Amino acid sequence: MTFGDFLKDQEQAFHQPCQFIGIEKTPTMLLSTRNKGGVPKSSAFNILKNRALVKATRKVLPGSMHAQLDNFVKSNFFKKASLKPSQKDVLSEVFYRDIEKTSTLIGRDLCEEWQLNDSFEKVNA
């Protein structure tokens, strides 16, 4: 299973390993976004990245309330970070061999699925 598979059907992706190891599926197992990442929408919000502030709120607030606050802050004051095409190319080139090995291991052509440039194969040979 790839992360993309997980994103397409989180419930199935979660319950499939449970079934494999013999754990009963329970309706109380909720799937929610945790540790959502991103970059501040404005430099004025950089203070919200301060680890000391995060640790302090974690000590003061109950876990569920801290998680709600964290999700609120990240949803309203952060934006999703994305790679520039040149960064994606560099990472694809660096990890091409690993992606090929993973493809062989799981029996899927991830290079094809992810439309990776096969010129990386020549570079990494």
C-alpha positions as CSV (number, residue, x, y, z in Angstrom):
1,M,0.0,0.0,0.0
2,T,1.3,3.4,-0.9
3,F,0.4,6.7,0.9
4,G,-1.6,7.6,-2.2
5,D,-3.7,4.4,-1.7
6,F,-4.2,5.3,1.9
7,L,-5.5,8.8,1.0
8,K,-7.9,7.4,-1.6
9,D,-9.6,5.1,0.9
10,Q,-8.4,5.6,4.5
11,E,-11.0,3.4,6.1
12,Q,-10.1,0.4,3.9
13,A,-6.4,1.1,4.2
14,F,-6.7,1.2,8.0
15,H,-8.9,-1.9,8.4
16,Q,-7.0,-4.1,5.9
17,P,-3.9,-4.4,8.2
18,C,-6.2,-4.9,11.2
19,Q,-7.9,-7.8,9.4
20,F,-4.5,-9.2,8.4
21,I,-3.2,-9.3,12.0
22,G,-6.5,-10.5,13.4
23,I,-7.7,-7.4,15.2
24,E,-11.4,-6.8,15.2
25,K,-12.7,-3.8,13.3
26,T,-14.5,-1.5,15.7
27,P,-16.7,1.4,14.7
28,T,-15.1,3.6,17.4
29,M,-11.8,3.7,15.6
30,L,-12.0,7.2,14.1
31,L,-9.7,8.4,11.4
32,S,-8.8,12.0,11.7
33,T,-6.0,14.2,10.4
34,R,-3.3,14.5,13.0
35,N,0.0,16.5,12.8
36,K,-1.2,18.4,9.7
37,G,1.7,20.2,8.3
38,G,2.1,23.4,6.3
39,V,3.7,26.8,6.2
40,P,2.4,29.9,7.7
41,K,0.2,32.0,5.4
42,S,2.0,35.1,6.5
43,S,5.3,35.7,8.3
44,A,3.2,37.2,11.1
45,F,2.1,33.7,11.9
46,N,5.6,32.3,12.3
47,I,5.2,32.5,16.1
48,L,2.8,29.6,15.8
49,K,5.7,27.4,14.7
50,N,7.5,28.0,18.0
51,R,8.0,24.6,19.6
52,A,8.2,26.1,23.1
53,L,4.7,27.6,22.6
54,V,3.4,24.2,21.3
55,K,4.9,22.4,24.3
56,A,3.4,24.9,26.7
57,T,-0.1,24.5,25.3
58,R,0.3,20.8,25.4
59,K,1.0,21.0,29.1
60,V,-1.9,23.3,29.9
61,L,-4.6,21.9,27.7
62,P,-6.1,18.3,27.8
63,G,-5.0,16.2,24.8
64,S,-8.2,16.4,22.9
65,M,-8.5,20.1,23.3
66,H,-4.9,20.6,22.3
67,A,-5.6,18.5,19.1
68,Q,-8.6,20.7,18.3
69,L,-6.6,23.9,18.8
70,D,-3.8,22.5,16.7
71,N,-6.2,21.6,13.8
72,F,-7.9,25.0,14.1
73,V,-4.6,26.9,13.9
74,K,-3.2,24.8,11.1
75,S,-6.4,25.0,9.1
76,N,-6.8,28.8,9.4
77,F,-3.2,30.2,9.6
78,F,-1.2,27.7,7.6
79,K,-1.3,26.6,3.9
80,K,-0.2,23.4,2.4
81,A,3.4,23.3,1.4
82,S,4.2,22.0,-2.1
83,L,7.4,21.1,-4.0
84,K,8.6,23.2,-6.9
85,P,9.0,21.0,-10.0
86,S,12.8,21.3,-9.8
87,Q,12.7,20.0,-6.2
88,K,10.5,17.1,-7.3
89,D,12.9,16.2,-10.1
90,V,15.9,16.2,-7.7
91,L,14.0,13.9,-5.2
92,S,12.8,11.6,-8.0
93,E,16.4,11.3,-9.3
94,V,17.8,10.6,-5.8
95,F,15.2,8.0,-4.9
96,Y,14.6,6.4,-8.4
97,R,16.4,3.2,-7.6
98,D,14.6,2.9,-4.2
99,I,11.3,3.4,-6.0
100,E,12.2,0.7,-8.5
101,K,13.1,-1.7,-5.7
102,T,9.8,-1.0,-3.9
103,S,8.0,-1.5,-7.2
104,T,9.5,-5.0,-7.5
105,L,8.8,-5.8,-3.8
106,I,5.1,-4.8,-4.0
107,G,4.5,-6.0,-7.6
108,R,3.4,-2.5,-8.9
109,D,5.3,-0.2,-11.3
110,L,5.4,2.9,-9.2
111,C,7.7,4.7,-11.7
112,E,4.9,4.4,-14.3
113,E,2.1,5.2,-11.8
114,W,3.9,8.3,-10.6
115,Q,5.1,9.2,-14.1
116,L,8.7,9.4,-13.2
117,N,11.2,10.3,-15.9
118,D,13.1,7.1,-17.0
119,S,16.1,9.3,-17.7
120,F,16.7,9.0,-13.9
121,E,17.4,5.3,-14.4
122,K,20.3,6.1,-16.6
123,V,21.7,8.6,-14.1
124,N,21.4,6.1,-11.2
125,A,22.7,3.0,-13.2
